[in-house]
PDB file of C-alpha atoms in Angstrom:
ATOM      1  CA  SER A   1     -56.307 118.284-165.824  1.00  0.00           C
ATOM      2  CA  ARG A   2     -53.020 118.147-167.668  1.00  0.00           C
ATOM      3  CA  LEU A   3     -52.645 114.458-167.079  1.00  0.00           C
ATOM      4  CA  GLU A   4     -56.054 113.489-168.546  1.00  0.00           C
ATOM      5  CA  LYS A   5     -54.658 114.566-171.924  1.00  0.00           C
ATOM      6  CA  GLN A   6     -51.796 112.091-171.546  1.00  0.00           C
ATOM      7  CA  GLY A   7     -54.143 109.074-171.511  1.00  0.00           C
ATOM      8  CA  PRO A   8     -54.430 106.424-168.768  1.00  0.00           C
ATOM      9  CA  ILE A   9     -51.730 106.324-166.148  1.00  0.00           C
ATOM     10  CA  HIS A  10     -50.454 102.998-164.838  1.00  0.00           C
ATOM     11  CA  PHE A  11     -48.321 102.483-161.765  1.00  0.00           C
ATOM     12  CA  VAL A  12     -46.096  99.446-161.668  1.00  0.00           C
ATOM     13  CA  MET A  13     -44.419  98.123-158.487  1.00  0.00           C
ATOM     14  CA  VAL A  14     -41.687  95.584-159.006  1.00  0.00           C
ATOM     15  CA  GLY A  15     -40.439  93.763-155.948  1.00  0.00           C
ATOM     16  CA  ASP A  16     -41.950  92.182-152.952  1.00  0.00           C
ATOM     17  CA  GLY A  17     -41.534  92.184-149.161  1.00  0.00           C
ATOM     18  CA  PRO A  18     -43.472  91.628-145.990  1.00  0.00           C
ATOM     19  CA  GLN A  19     -46.288  94.009-147.038  1.00  0.00           C
ATOM     20  CA  PHE A  20     -46.688  92.647-150.618  1.00  0.00           C
ATOM     21  CA  GLU A  21     -49.758  90.518-149.928  1.00  0.00           C
ATOM     22  CA  LYS A  22     -51.489  93.301-147.958  1.00  0.00           C
ATOM     23  CA  ALA A  23     -50.740  95.688-150.928  1.00  0.00           C
ATOM     24  CA  LYS A  24     -52.236  93.193-153.474  1.00  0.00           C
ATOM     25  CA  LYS A  25     -55.407  92.987-151.313  1.00  0.00           C
ATOM     26  CA  ILE A  26     -55.735  96.783-151.053  1.00  0.00           C
ATOM     27  CA  VAL A  27     -55.253  97.260-154.806  1.00  0.00           C
ATOM     28  CA  GLY A  28     -57.628  94.357-155.676  1.00  0.00           C
ATOM     29  CA  GLU A  29     -60.363  95.890-153.448  1.00  0.00           C
ATOM     30  CA  SER A  30     -59.999  99.469-154.735  1.00  0.00           C
ATOM     31  CA  GLU A  31     -62.120 100.644-157.579  1.00  0.00           C
ATOM     32  CA  ILE A  32     -59.562 103.489-158.208  1.00  0.00           C
ATOM     33  CA  MET A  33     -56.397 101.347-158.155  1.00  0.00           C
ATOM     34  CA  ASN A  34     -57.635  98.042-159.607  1.00  0.00           C
ATOM     35  CA  GLY A  35     -56.522  98.005-163.247  1.00  0.00           C
ATOM     36  CA  SER A  36     -54.107 100.949-162.969  1.00  0.00           C
ATOM     37  CA  VAL A  37     -51.799  99.757-160.201  1.00  0.00           C
ATOM     38  CA  HIS A  38     -49.866  96.651-161.138  1.00  0.00           C
ATOM     39  CA  LEU A  39     -48.015  94.654-158.492  1.00  0.00           C
ATOM     40  CA  VAL A  40     -45.414  92.542-160.244  1.00  0.00           C
ATOM     41  CA  GLY A  41     -43.661  90.984-157.224  1.00  0.00           C
ATOM     42  CA  PHE A  42     -40.143  89.717-157.421  1.00  0.00           C
ATOM     43  CA  SER A  43     -38.549  89.922-160.882  1.00  0.00           C
ATOM     44  CA  SER A  44     -35.039  89.445-162.122  1.00  0.00           C
ATOM     45  CA  GLU A  45     -36.021  91.550-165.194  1.00  0.00           C
ATOM     46  CA  VAL A  46     -36.316  94.905-163.383  1.00  0.00           C
ATOM     47  CA  ASP A  47     -34.433  96.744-166.137  1.00  0.00           C
ATOM     48  CA  SER A  48     -36.976  95.560-168.701  1.00  0.00           C
ATOM     49  CA  TYR A  49     -39.776  97.205-166.672  1.00  0.00           C
ATOM     50  CA  LEU A  50     -37.725 100.356-166.009  1.00  0.00           C
ATOM     51  CA  ARG A  51     -37.013 100.924-169.737  1.00  0.00           C
ATOM     52  CA  ASN A  52     -40.745 101.334-170.248  1.00  0.00           C
ATOM     53  CA  PHE A  53     -41.353 103.782-167.458  1.00  0.00           C
ATOM     54  CA  ASP A  54     -41.931 107.530-168.068  1.00  0.00           C
ATOM     55  CA  CYS A  55     -41.089 108.264-164.379  1.00  0.00           C
ATOM     56  CA  PHE A  56     -39.757 106.402-161.307  1.00  0.00           C
ATOM     57  CA  LEU A  57     -41.404 107.217-158.007  1.00  0.00           C
ATOM     58  CA  LEU A  58     -39.615 106.682-154.672  1.00  0.00           C
ATOM     59  CA  THR A  59     -42.127 107.709-151.930  1.00  0.00           C
ATOM     60  CA  SER A  60     -40.284 106.241-148.953  1.00  0.00           C
ATOM     61  CA  LYS A  61     -40.493 107.696-145.550  1.00  0.00           C
ATOM     62  CA  VAL A  62     -37.224 106.139-144.549  1.00  0.00           C
ATOM     63  CA  GLU A  63     -34.277 105.276-146.841  1.00  0.00           C
ATOM     64  CA  GLY A  64     -30.571 104.566-146.755  1.00  0.00           C
ATOM     65  CA  LEU A  65     -28.882 104.954-150.134  1.00  0.00           C
ATOM     66  CA  PRO A  66     -31.715 104.151-152.555  1.00  0.00           C
ATOM     67  CA  ASN A  67     -30.109 102.012-155.278  1.00  0.00           C
ATOM     68  CA  ALA A  68     -33.432 101.946-157.033  1.00  0.00           C
ATOM     69  CA  ILE A  69     -33.072 105.612-157.983  1.00  0.00           C
ATOM     70  CA  ILE A  70     -29.633 104.882-159.421  1.00  0.00           C
ATOM     71  CA  GLU A  71     -30.975 101.912-161.331  1.00  0.00           C
ATOM     72  CA  ALA A  72     -33.832 103.923-162.807  1.00  0.00           C
ATOM     73  CA  GLN A  73     -31.585 106.645-164.025  1.00  0.00           C
ATOM     74  CA  SER A  74     -29.182 104.187-165.543  1.00  0.00           C
ATOM     75  CA  CYS A  75     -32.147 103.128-167.693  1.00  0.00           C
ATOM     76  CA  GLY A  76     -32.826 106.736-168.625  1.00  0.00           C
ATOM     77  CA  VAL A  77     -35.828 107.142-166.382  1.00  0.00           C
ATOM     78  CA  PRO A  78     -36.395 110.456-164.553  1.00  0.00           C
ATOM     79  CA  VAL A  79     -37.278 110.227-160.835  1.00  0.00           C
ATOM     80  CA  VAL A  80     -39.547 111.846-158.328  1.00  0.00           C
ATOM     81  CA  ALA A  81     -38.395 111.079-154.779  1.00  0.00           C
ATOM     82  CA  THR A  82     -39.082 112.027-151.260  1.00  0.00           C
ATOM     83  CA  ASN A  83     -36.305 113.874-149.367  1.00  0.00           C
ATOM     84  CA  VAL A  84     -35.236 110.978-147.153  1.00  0.00           C
ATOM     85  CA  GLY A  85     -31.916 109.272-146.506  1.00  0.00           C
ATOM     86  CA  GLY A  86     -29.532 109.634-149.473  1.00  0.00           C
ATOM     87  CA  SER A  87     -32.203 110.254-152.091  1.00  0.00           C
ATOM     88  CA  ARG A  88     -31.156 113.807-152.637  1.00  0.00           C
ATOM     89  CA  GLU A  89     -27.606 112.718-153.439  1.00  0.00           C
ATOM     90  CA  CYS A  90     -28.667 110.079-155.950  1.00  0.00           C
ATOM     91  CA  PHE A  91     -29.953 112.441-158.788  1.00  0.00           C
ATOM     92  CA  VAL A  92     -29.622 115.948-160.066  1.00  0.00           C
ATOM     93  CA  GLU A  93     -32.605 118.057-158.892  1.00  0.00           C
ATOM     94  CA  GLY A  94     -34.335 119.679-161.805  1.00  0.00           C
ATOM     95  CA  GLU A  95     -32.260 117.667-164.418  1.00  0.00           C
ATOM     96  CA  THR A  96     -32.664 113.947-163.783  1.00  0.00           C
ATOM     97  CA  GLY A  97     -35.513 114.192-161.286  1.00  0.00           C
ATOM     98  CA  LEU A  98     -37.522 116.209-158.857  1.00  0.00           C
ATOM     99  CA  LEU A  99     -37.350 116.159-155.068  1.00  0.00           C
ATOM    100  CA  ALA A 100     -40.481 116.174-152.917  1.00  0.00           C
ATOM    101  CA  MET A 101     -39.249 118.180-149.942  1.00  0.00           C
ATOM    102  CA  ASN A 102     -42.268 117.566-147.691  1.00  0.00           C
ATOM    103  CA  GLY A 103     -43.316 114.244-149.206  1.00  0.00           C
ATOM    104  CA  THR A 104     -47.020 114.917-149.037  1.00  0.00           C
ATOM    105  CA  PRO A 105     -49.249 113.118-151.498  1.00  0.00           C
ATOM    106  CA  GLU A 106     -50.237 116.492-153.049  1.00  0.00           C
ATOM    107  CA  GLU A 107     -46.568 117.482-153.539  1.00  0.00           C
ATOM    108  CA  ILE A 108     -45.638 114.087-154.975  1.00  0.00           C
ATOM    109  CA  GLY A 109     -48.679 114.257-157.346  1.00  0.00           C
ATOM    110  CA  MET A 110     -47.780 117.773-158.481  1.00  0.00           C
ATOM    111  CA  LEU A 111     -44.170 116.689-159.232  1.00  0.00           C
ATOM    112  CA  LEU A 112     -45.305 113.570-160.998  1.00  0.00           C
ATOM    113  CA  THR A 113     -47.731 115.642-163.071  1.00  0.00           C
ATOM    114  CA  GLU A 114     -44.787 117.960-164.008  1.00  0.00           C
ATOM    115  CA  VAL A 115     -42.660 115.063-165.183  1.00  0.00           C
ATOM    116  CA  LEU A 116     -45.483 113.307-167.056  1.00  0.00           C
ATOM    117  CA  THR A 117     -46.628 116.421-168.874  1.00  0.00           C
ATOM    118  CA  ASN A 118     -43.263 117.881-169.658  1.00  0.00           C
ATOM    119  CA  LYS A 119     -41.869 115.813-172.638  1.00  0.00           C
ATOM    120  CA  LYS A 120     -38.843 118.098-172.988  1.00  0.00           C
ATOM    121  CA  PHE A 121     -37.785 117.453-169.384  1.00  0.00           C
ATOM    122  CA  ARG A 122     -38.321 113.662-169.774  1.00  0.00           C
ATOM    123  CA  LYS A 123     -36.244 113.597-172.951  1.00  0.00           C
ATOM    124  CA  LYS A 124     -33.375 115.634-171.434  1.00  0.00           C
ATOM    125  CA  ALA A 125     -33.492 113.633-168.178  1.00  0.00           C
ATOM    126  CA  SER A 126     -33.429 110.385-170.226  1.00  0.00           C
ATOM    127  CA  ALA A 127     -30.144 111.538-171.916  1.00  0.00           C
ATOM    128  CA  VAL A 128     -28.496 113.085-168.814  1.00  0.00           C
ATOM    129  CA  ALA A 129     -29.402 110.489-166.208  1.00  0.00           C
ATOM    130  CA  PRO A 130     -27.331 107.498-167.380  1.00  0.00           C
ATOM    131  CA  LYS A 131     -24.280 109.782-167.778  1.00  0.00           C
ATOM    132  CA  PHE A 132     -24.786 111.120-164.298  1.00  0.00           C
ATOM    133  CA  VAL A 133     -25.043 107.619-162.820  1.00  0.00           C
ATOM    134  CA  ASP A 134     -21.882 106.504-164.585  1.00  0.00           C
ATOM    135  CA  VAL A 135     -19.878 109.512-163.453  1.00  0.00           C
ATOM    136  CA  LYS A 136     -21.123 109.454-159.824  1.00  0.00           C
ATOM    137  CA  PHE A 137     -21.636 105.737-159.233  1.00  0.00           C
ATOM    138  CA  GLY A 138     -19.782 103.886-162.026  1.00  0.00           C
ATOM    139  CA  GLN A 139     -16.929 101.434-161.578  1.00  0.00           C
ATOM    140  CA  LYS A 140     -14.235 104.118-162.366  1.00  0.00           C
ATOM    141  CA  THR A 141     -15.542 106.398-159.619  1.00  0.00           C
ATOM    142  CA  TYR A 142     -15.812 103.478-157.185  1.00  0.00           C
ATOM    143  CA  ALA A 143     -12.262 102.292-157.937  1.00  0.00           C
ATOM    144  CA  ASN A 144     -10.898 105.912-157.489  1.00  0.00           C
ATOM    145  CA  ASN A 145     -12.723 106.294-154.199  1.00  0.00           C
ATOM    146  CA  ILE A 146     -11.381 102.982-152.837  1.00  0.00           C
ATOM    147  CA  ASN A 147      -7.908 103.815-153.937  1.00  0.00           C
ATOM    148  CA  ASN A 148      -8.173 107.231-152.231  1.00  0.00           C
ATOM    149  CA  LEU A 149      -9.528 105.667-149.091  1.00  0.00           C
ATOM    150  CA  TYR A 150      -6.684 103.173-148.767  1.00  0.00           C
ATOM    151  CA  SER A 151      -4.004 105.677-149.756  1.00  0.00           C
ATOM    152  CA  GLY A 152      -5.203 108.051-146.965  1.00  0.00           C
ATOM    153  CA  LYS A 153      -6.381 110.791-149.385  1.00  0.00           C
ATOM    154  CA  VAL A 154      -9.953 110.775-148.014  1.00  0.00           C
ATOM    155  CA  THR A 155     -10.553 113.060-145.123  1.00  0.00           C
TER     156      THR A 155
END
């Protein structure tokens, strides 16, 4: 496959929650995942991890506004995300990431393969994503939106 030429793939999950220990057990008992899936747990150094990623995956079935997508792009990391909650609004489809419309494992795998094997896409996304985040979610945009809200300019 195209990915085999890229070398070993490692998945890193930073963060924890109520399912963290269960996830650790599943990964530890899996021949396939053990050694290639790394569960970091809570970290205050998320940006250090993100800066080393080739792609950020958000495979949620339910989301609100996924700040993690915004954070990844601010570090220049392209995203692959499921079409849930506000995911679609948090990146530029085809430029800073790819959207899994159905969210099936096969579709996510295909999109991930596309990102990991397309160096040109990753390089362009890496340059465009931080600018997009600054324009859409930066302090200046936030301040303008608040000013418009309180001045009655928002409909």
